[in-house]
Tab-separated table of C-alpha atoms in Angstrom:
chain	number	residue	atom	x	y	z
A	1	MET	CA	-24.226	26.444	-5.410
A	2	HIS	CA	-24.941	22.764	-6.623
A	3	ASP	CA	-26.171	21.303	-3.133
A	4	SER	CA	-26.578	17.473	-3.369
A	5	VAL	CA	-28.716	16.499	-0.517
A	6	ASN	CA	-30.045	13.068	0.279
A	7	THR	CA	-33.311	12.346	1.975
A	8	ASP	CA	-31.576	10.827	5.087
A	9	THR	CA	-30.589	12.704	8.138
A	10	GLU	CA	-27.535	14.966	7.198
A	11	HIS	CA	-24.347	14.850	9.173
A	12	HIS	CA	-21.842	17.130	7.758
A	13	THR	CA	-21.988	19.898	4.803
A	14	ALA	CA	-18.988	19.216	2.815
A	15	ALA	CA	-17.380	21.192	0.090
A	16	ILE	CA	-15.346	19.097	-2.510
A	17	ILE	CA	-12.859	20.879	-4.296
A	18	GLY	CA	-12.461	19.375	-7.730
A	19	ALA	CA	-15.623	17.921	-9.486
A	20	GLY	CA	-13.807	15.445	-11.494
A	21	VAL	CA	-14.414	11.748	-11.419
A	22	TYR	CA	-12.652	10.884	-8.260
A	23	GLY	CA	-14.215	13.960	-6.594
A	24	THR	CA	-17.768	13.262	-7.592
A	25	ALA	CA	-17.174	9.366	-6.446
A	26	LEU	CA	-16.494	10.245	-3.112
A	27	GLY	CA	-19.354	12.720	-3.001
A	28	ASN	CA	-21.754	10.509	-4.126
A	29	VAL	CA	-20.561	7.818	-1.205
A	30	MET	CA	-21.104	10.844	1.396
A	31	ILE	CA	-24.544	11.870	-0.172
A	32	SER	CA	-25.871	8.250	0.261
A	33	LYS	CA	-24.819	8.391	3.948
A	34	GLY	CA	-26.779	11.326	4.187
A	35	HIS	CA	-24.222	14.373	4.151
A	36	THR	CA	-24.820	17.560	2.178
A	37	VAL	CA	-22.055	17.567	-0.367
A	38	ARG	CA	-21.312	20.970	-2.260
A	39	TYR	CA	-18.896	20.937	-5.280
A	40	TYR	CA	-16.621	23.720	-6.489
A	41	ASP	CA	-14.431	23.273	-9.685
A	42	LYS	CA	-12.575	26.455	-11.129
A	43	PHE	CA	-12.467	24.627	-14.429
A	44	ASN	CA	-16.063	23.450	-14.860
A	45	GLU	CA	-18.484	25.788	-15.694
A	46	GLN	CA	-21.233	23.918	-13.906
A	47	PHE	CA	-19.428	24.099	-10.647
A	48	ASN	CA	-17.983	27.503	-10.669
A	49	GLN	CA	-21.062	29.929	-11.009
A	50	PHE	CA	-20.394	30.836	-7.398
A	51	PRO	CA	-17.277	32.453	-6.224
A	52	LEU	CA	-15.212	29.658	-3.667
A	53	SER	CA	-16.108	31.788	-0.633
A	54	GLU	CA	-19.756	31.381	-1.124
A	55	VAL	CA	-19.481	27.593	-1.491
A	56	LEU	CA	-17.411	27.506	1.822
A	57	ALA	CA	-19.703	29.883	3.674
A	58	ASP	CA	-21.751	27.199	5.590
A	59	VAL	CA	-19.830	24.203	4.994
A	60	ASP	CA	-18.238	22.218	7.840
A	61	VAL	CA	-15.397	20.172	6.037
A	62	ILE	CA	-13.580	20.872	2.894
A	63	VAL	CA	-12.043	17.730	0.488
A	64	LEU	CA	-9.464	18.468	-2.047
A	65	SER	CA	-9.720	16.274	-5.343
A	66	ILE	CA	-7.404	18.339	-8.097
A	67	PRO	CA	-4.324	17.358	-9.761
A	68	SER	CA	-1.280	18.002	-7.589
A	69	GLN	CA	-0.082	20.633	-10.128
A	70	ALA	CA	-3.288	22.739	-9.609
A	71	VAL	CA	-2.492	22.974	-5.959
A	72	PRO	CA	-0.249	25.811	-5.589
A	73	ASP	CA	-2.703	28.073	-7.705
A	74	PHE	CA	-5.490	26.737	-5.501
A	75	LEU	CA	-3.615	27.760	-2.177
A	76	ASP	CA	-3.012	31.132	-3.550
A	77	GLU	CA	-6.629	31.683	-4.262
A	78	PHE	CA	-7.950	30.165	-1.398
A	79	PRO	CA	-10.051	32.420	1.193
A	80	ARG	CA	-8.006	32.547	4.465
A	81	GLU	CA	-10.976	33.109	6.572
A	82	PHE	CA	-11.912	29.591	6.199
A	83	CYS	CA	-8.745	27.816	6.794
A	84	HIS	CA	-9.712	26.836	10.349
A	85	LEU	CA	-12.307	24.223	8.698
A	86	PRO	CA	-11.161	20.636	8.728
A	87	PHE	CA	-9.473	19.981	5.319
A	88	ILE	CA	-9.143	16.674	3.951
A	89	SER	CA	-6.507	16.427	0.873
A	90	ALA	CA	-7.638	13.471	-1.259
A	91	THR	CA	-4.696	14.665	-3.691
A	92	LYS	CA	-1.952	12.499	-4.595
A	93	GLY	CA	1.573	13.466	-5.944
A	94	ILE	CA	2.666	15.785	-2.937
A	95	LEU	CA	5.265	14.879	-0.912
A	96	ASP	CA	5.467	17.615	1.896
A	97	PRO	CA	2.746	18.180	4.352
A	98	ALA	CA	4.005	21.790	4.868
A	99	VAL	CA	2.548	22.663	1.468
A	100	PHE	CA	-0.854	22.637	3.655
A	101	ASP	CA	0.574	24.714	6.723
A	102	VAL	CA	-2.024	27.116	6.105
A	103	PHE	CA	-4.831	24.886	7.161
A	104	VAL	CA	-5.143	24.117	11.000
A	105	ASN	CA	-6.843	21.174	10.924
A	106	PHE	CA	-5.012	19.153	8.028
A	107	SER	CA	-5.428	15.754	6.976
A	108	VAL	CA	-4.771	13.293	4.140
A	109	LEU	CA	-7.178	10.425	2.379
A	110	SER	CA	-5.499	7.937	0.009
A	111	GLY	CA	-5.565	4.610	-1.333
A	112	PRO	CA	-6.344	2.247	-4.143
A	113	GLY	CA	-9.690	3.452	-5.155
A	114	PHE	CA	-10.695	4.126	-8.895
A	115	ALA	CA	-13.532	6.316	-9.259
A	116	GLU	CA	-15.231	3.612	-11.258
A	117	LYS	CA	-14.826	0.873	-9.011
A	118	ILE	CA	-16.180	3.435	-5.974
A	119	GLU	CA	-19.282	4.331	-7.936
A	120	GLN	CA	-19.948	0.534	-8.437
A	121	LYS	CA	-19.612	0.059	-4.940
A	122	ILE	CA	-17.106	-2.542	-5.154
A	123	PRO	CA	-15.249	-3.410	-1.609
A	124	THR	CA	-12.816	-0.634	-1.143
A	125	THR	CA	-10.496	0.481	1.560
A	126	LEU	CA	-8.877	3.816	1.686
A	127	THR	CA	-6.196	5.244	4.585
A	128	SER	CA	-6.711	8.591	6.105
A	129	THR	CA	-5.214	10.438	9.158
A	130	SER	CA	-8.826	12.140	9.788
A	131	LEU	CA	-11.452	10.143	11.777
A	132	LEU	CA	-13.583	12.470	9.967
A	133	ALA	CA	-12.789	10.801	6.755
A	134	SER	CA	-14.460	7.711	8.335
A	135	ASP	CA	-17.775	9.464	9.322
A	136	LEU	CA	-18.094	10.718	5.845
A	137	LEU	CA	-17.135	7.635	3.651
A	138	ALA	CA	-17.041	4.385	5.586
A	139	THR	CA	-19.882	2.024	4.621
A	140	ASP	CA	-20.388	-1.580	4.303
A	141	TRP	CA	-18.350	-1.734	1.481
A	142	MET	CA	-15.849	1.032	1.999
A	143	THR	CA	-13.493	0.803	4.798
A	144	ILE	CA	-11.426	3.629	6.037
A	145	GLU	CA	-8.186	2.640	8.046
A	146	PHE	CA	-6.558	5.240	10.452
A	147	THR	CA	-2.966	6.465	10.769
A	148	THR	CA	-1.116	9.249	12.192
A	149	ASP	CA	1.643	9.153	9.635
A	150	THR	CA	0.882	11.987	7.104
A	151	ARG	CA	4.340	11.909	5.683
A	152	GLY	CA	3.989	8.457	5.357
A	153	ILE	CA	0.561	8.444	3.462
A	154	MET	CA	1.559	11.204	1.147
A	155	THR	CA	4.774	9.499	0.386
A	156	CYS	CA	2.695	6.341	-0.732
A	157	GLY	CA	0.202	8.583	-2.657
A	158	THR	CA	3.093	9.839	-4.589
A	159	LEU	CA	5.167	6.891	-5.428
A	160	GLY	CA	1.818	4.614	-5.967
A	161	GLY	CA	1.404	6.842	-9.025
A	162	ILE	CA	5.131	6.135	-10.248
A	163	TYR	CA	5.536	2.528	-9.862
A	164	PRO	CA	2.791	1.774	-12.458
A	165	ILE	CA	4.780	3.230	-14.985
A	166	GLY	CA	7.743	0.899	-14.304
A	167	ALA	CA	5.109	-1.679	-14.414
A	168	GLY	CA	3.514	-0.833	-17.795
A	169	LEU	CA	7.052	-0.641	-19.202
A	170	GLN	CA	7.635	-4.065	-18.119
A	171	HIS	CA	4.236	-5.399	-19.530
A	172	LEU	CA	3.897	-6.843	-16.050
A	173	GLN	CA	0.266	-9.018	-15.702
A	174	PRO	CA	-1.246	-9.898	-12.254
A	175	ASP	CA	-0.682	-13.023	-10.888
A	176	THR	CA	2.622	-13.950	-12.380
A	177	PRO	CA	6.135	-14.369	-10.719
A	178	GLU	CA	7.497	-11.183	-12.560
A	179	PHE	CA	4.448	-8.920	-11.298
A	180	ASP	CA	4.873	-10.302	-7.575
A	181	SER	CA	8.348	-9.534	-7.881
A	182	TYR	CA	7.967	-6.054	-8.888
A	183	ILE	CA	5.542	-5.363	-6.346
A	184	ARG	CA	7.842	-6.767	-3.529
A	185	LEU	CA	10.808	-4.663	-4.823
A	186	ALA	CA	8.433	-1.636	-5.104
A	187	LEU	CA	7.307	-1.817	-1.741
A	188	LYS	CA	10.763	-2.269	-0.224
A	189	GLU	CA	11.632	0.637	-2.107
A	190	MET	CA	8.536	2.553	-0.895
A	191	LYS	CA	9.377	1.941	2.787
A	192	GLN	CA	12.884	3.154	2.056
A	193	ALA	CA	11.458	6.263	0.826
A	194	ILE	CA	9.190	6.832	3.516
A	195	GLN	CA	11.971	6.633	6.135
A	196	ILE	CA	14.249	9.012	4.124
A	197	LEU	CA	11.404	11.562	4.341
A	198	GLY	CA	10.830	11.135	8.058
A	199	GLY	CA	7.841	8.708	8.028
A	200	HIS	CA	7.273	5.386	9.368
A	201	PRO	CA	8.020	2.649	6.835
A	202	ASP	CA	5.277	0.217	8.207
A	203	THR	CA	2.620	2.682	6.562
A	204	ALA	CA	3.214	1.076	3.284
A	205	ASP	CA	1.679	-1.784	4.582
A	206	PHE	CA	-1.781	0.023	4.618
A	207	ALA	CA	-3.937	0.190	1.818
A	208	CYS	CA	-2.316	3.436	0.531
A	209	GLY	CA	0.928	1.602	0.038
A	210	ILE	CA	0.504	-2.047	-0.735
A	211	GLY	CA	-3.101	-1.905	-1.866
A	212	ASP	CA	-2.430	1.131	-4.157
A	213	LEU	CA	0.805	-0.757	-5.310
A	214	VAL	CA	-1.139	-4.043	-6.491
A	215	LEU	CA	-4.293	-2.055	-7.893
A	216	LYS	CA	-2.265	0.322	-9.890
A	217	CYS	CA	0.375	-1.707	-11.363
A	218	GLY	CA	-1.974	-4.318	-12.276
A	219	SER	CA	-5.039	-2.478	-13.748
A	220	SER	CA	-5.645	-0.877	-17.341
A	221	LEU	CA	-7.695	1.586	-15.522
A	222	SER	CA	-4.464	3.188	-14.319
A	223	ARG	CA	-3.487	6.035	-16.684
A	224	ASN	CA	0.085	5.744	-15.134
A	225	PHE	CA	0.018	1.896	-16.122
A	226	GLN	CA	-1.174	2.812	-19.403
A	227	PHE	CA	1.604	5.319	-20.058
A	228	GLY	CA	4.257	2.994	-19.507
A	229	LEU	CA	2.704	0.309	-21.640
A	230	CYS	CA	2.436	2.767	-24.289
A	231	LEU	CA	6.017	4.129	-23.970
A	232	ALA	CA	6.976	0.650	-24.227
A	233	ARG	CA	5.523	-0.033	-27.286
A	234	ASP	CA	5.767	3.441	-28.876
A	235	PRO	CA	8.784	5.675	-27.913
A	236	GLU	CA	6.838	8.662	-29.260
A	237	CYS	CA	4.070	8.240	-27.000
A	238	TRP	CA	3.738	10.873	-24.488
A	239	PRO	CA	0.285	11.461	-22.513
A	240	GLN	CA	-2.140	13.818	-23.647
A	241	VAL	CA	-4.111	14.023	-20.518
A	242	THR	CA	-3.000	14.645	-16.886
A	243	THR	CA	-0.751	11.635	-15.730
A	244	GLU	CA	-0.122	12.302	-12.013
A	245	GLY	CA	2.844	9.532	-11.877
A	246	LEU	CA	4.588	11.259	-14.450
A	247	ASN	CA	4.259	14.702	-13.062
A	248	ALA	CA	5.200	13.393	-9.576
A	249	LEU	CA	8.331	11.570	-11.188
A	250	LEU	CA	10.046	14.459	-12.467
A	251	ALA	CA	9.324	16.335	-9.194
A	252	LEU	CA	11.139	14.056	-6.818
A	253	PRO	CA	13.523	15.141	-4.408
A	254	PRO	CA	17.105	14.054	-5.794
A	255	GLU	CA	17.408	11.452	-3.160
A	256	LEU	CA	14.283	9.698	-4.105
A	257	LYS	CA	15.381	9.807	-7.699
A	258	GLU	CA	18.365	7.540	-6.739
A	259	LEU	CA	16.421	4.496	-5.599
A	260	PRO	CA	16.870	1.632	-8.140
A	261	LEU	CA	13.281	1.035	-9.504
A	262	ILE	CA	12.739	5.029	-9.562
A	263	HIS	CA	15.643	5.896	-11.004
A	264	ALA	CA	15.172	2.910	-13.731
A	265	ILE	CA	11.689	4.567	-14.534
A	266	LEU	CA	13.068	7.962	-14.845
A	267	GLN	CA	15.951	6.873	-17.220
A	268	LYS	CA	13.254	5.456	-19.676
A	269	ILE	CA	11.267	8.564	-19.484
A	270	LYS	CA	14.289	10.898	-19.904
A	271	ALA	CA	15.057	8.760	-23.065
A	272	HIS	CA	11.930	9.397	-24.499
A	273	GLU	CA	11.006	13.019	-23.261
A	274	PRO	CA	9.680	15.174	-26.217
């Protein structure tokens, strides 16, 4: 069942659902701390040789790291006898915590972490509503902040994929007045969005908010930034790979689509949508 075990003392046995680059990057951090990590990915032959129920049989925490559009099918297929296990969602692009109501012990993990940077052990801060996330992931180079604002983190994680599209559309570069101005406006709007949805606006001041904005709006590693940049250069450009920010943008509730920056990005997208 693809157990990966470090020789150090084991603390937890975690099942990571989604063996993409981000899920495996998180898994490698856990392994380095002595935890047992078990991967499952229905779209990866290496990690779907056993039924999910077998993979979950003796784990004590589940971490979700799949694209947001795959979540409905995952929930439909999830074996209900394991809904009591601690469940940490590292999937961005979902606004409503009620989507995960089936899980008794649900929490969120989000923030400015590119898989490549995590693998290189570059200092990283993530935000979570679970103290267990700190047990699993906190190291001398990875900090886990804690907040109880689930809706706020989920809003940050969703909008943090949208604003980089706008940064790409404007060819913004870090350490320029234009970039700094855009980040200030995006942060202000993110706080408005959190408040509209019933969260705490100050959550945007955590790494899951401002940290994610600064990183993703100014990095060529961001698929969302690259999509905006490509669209600005070529009106025929359309992503051939999963672009979470685009999916999240199109699925936003009407009240968020009317916020100025988001509205402007959406109008650009609609003008070029194939």
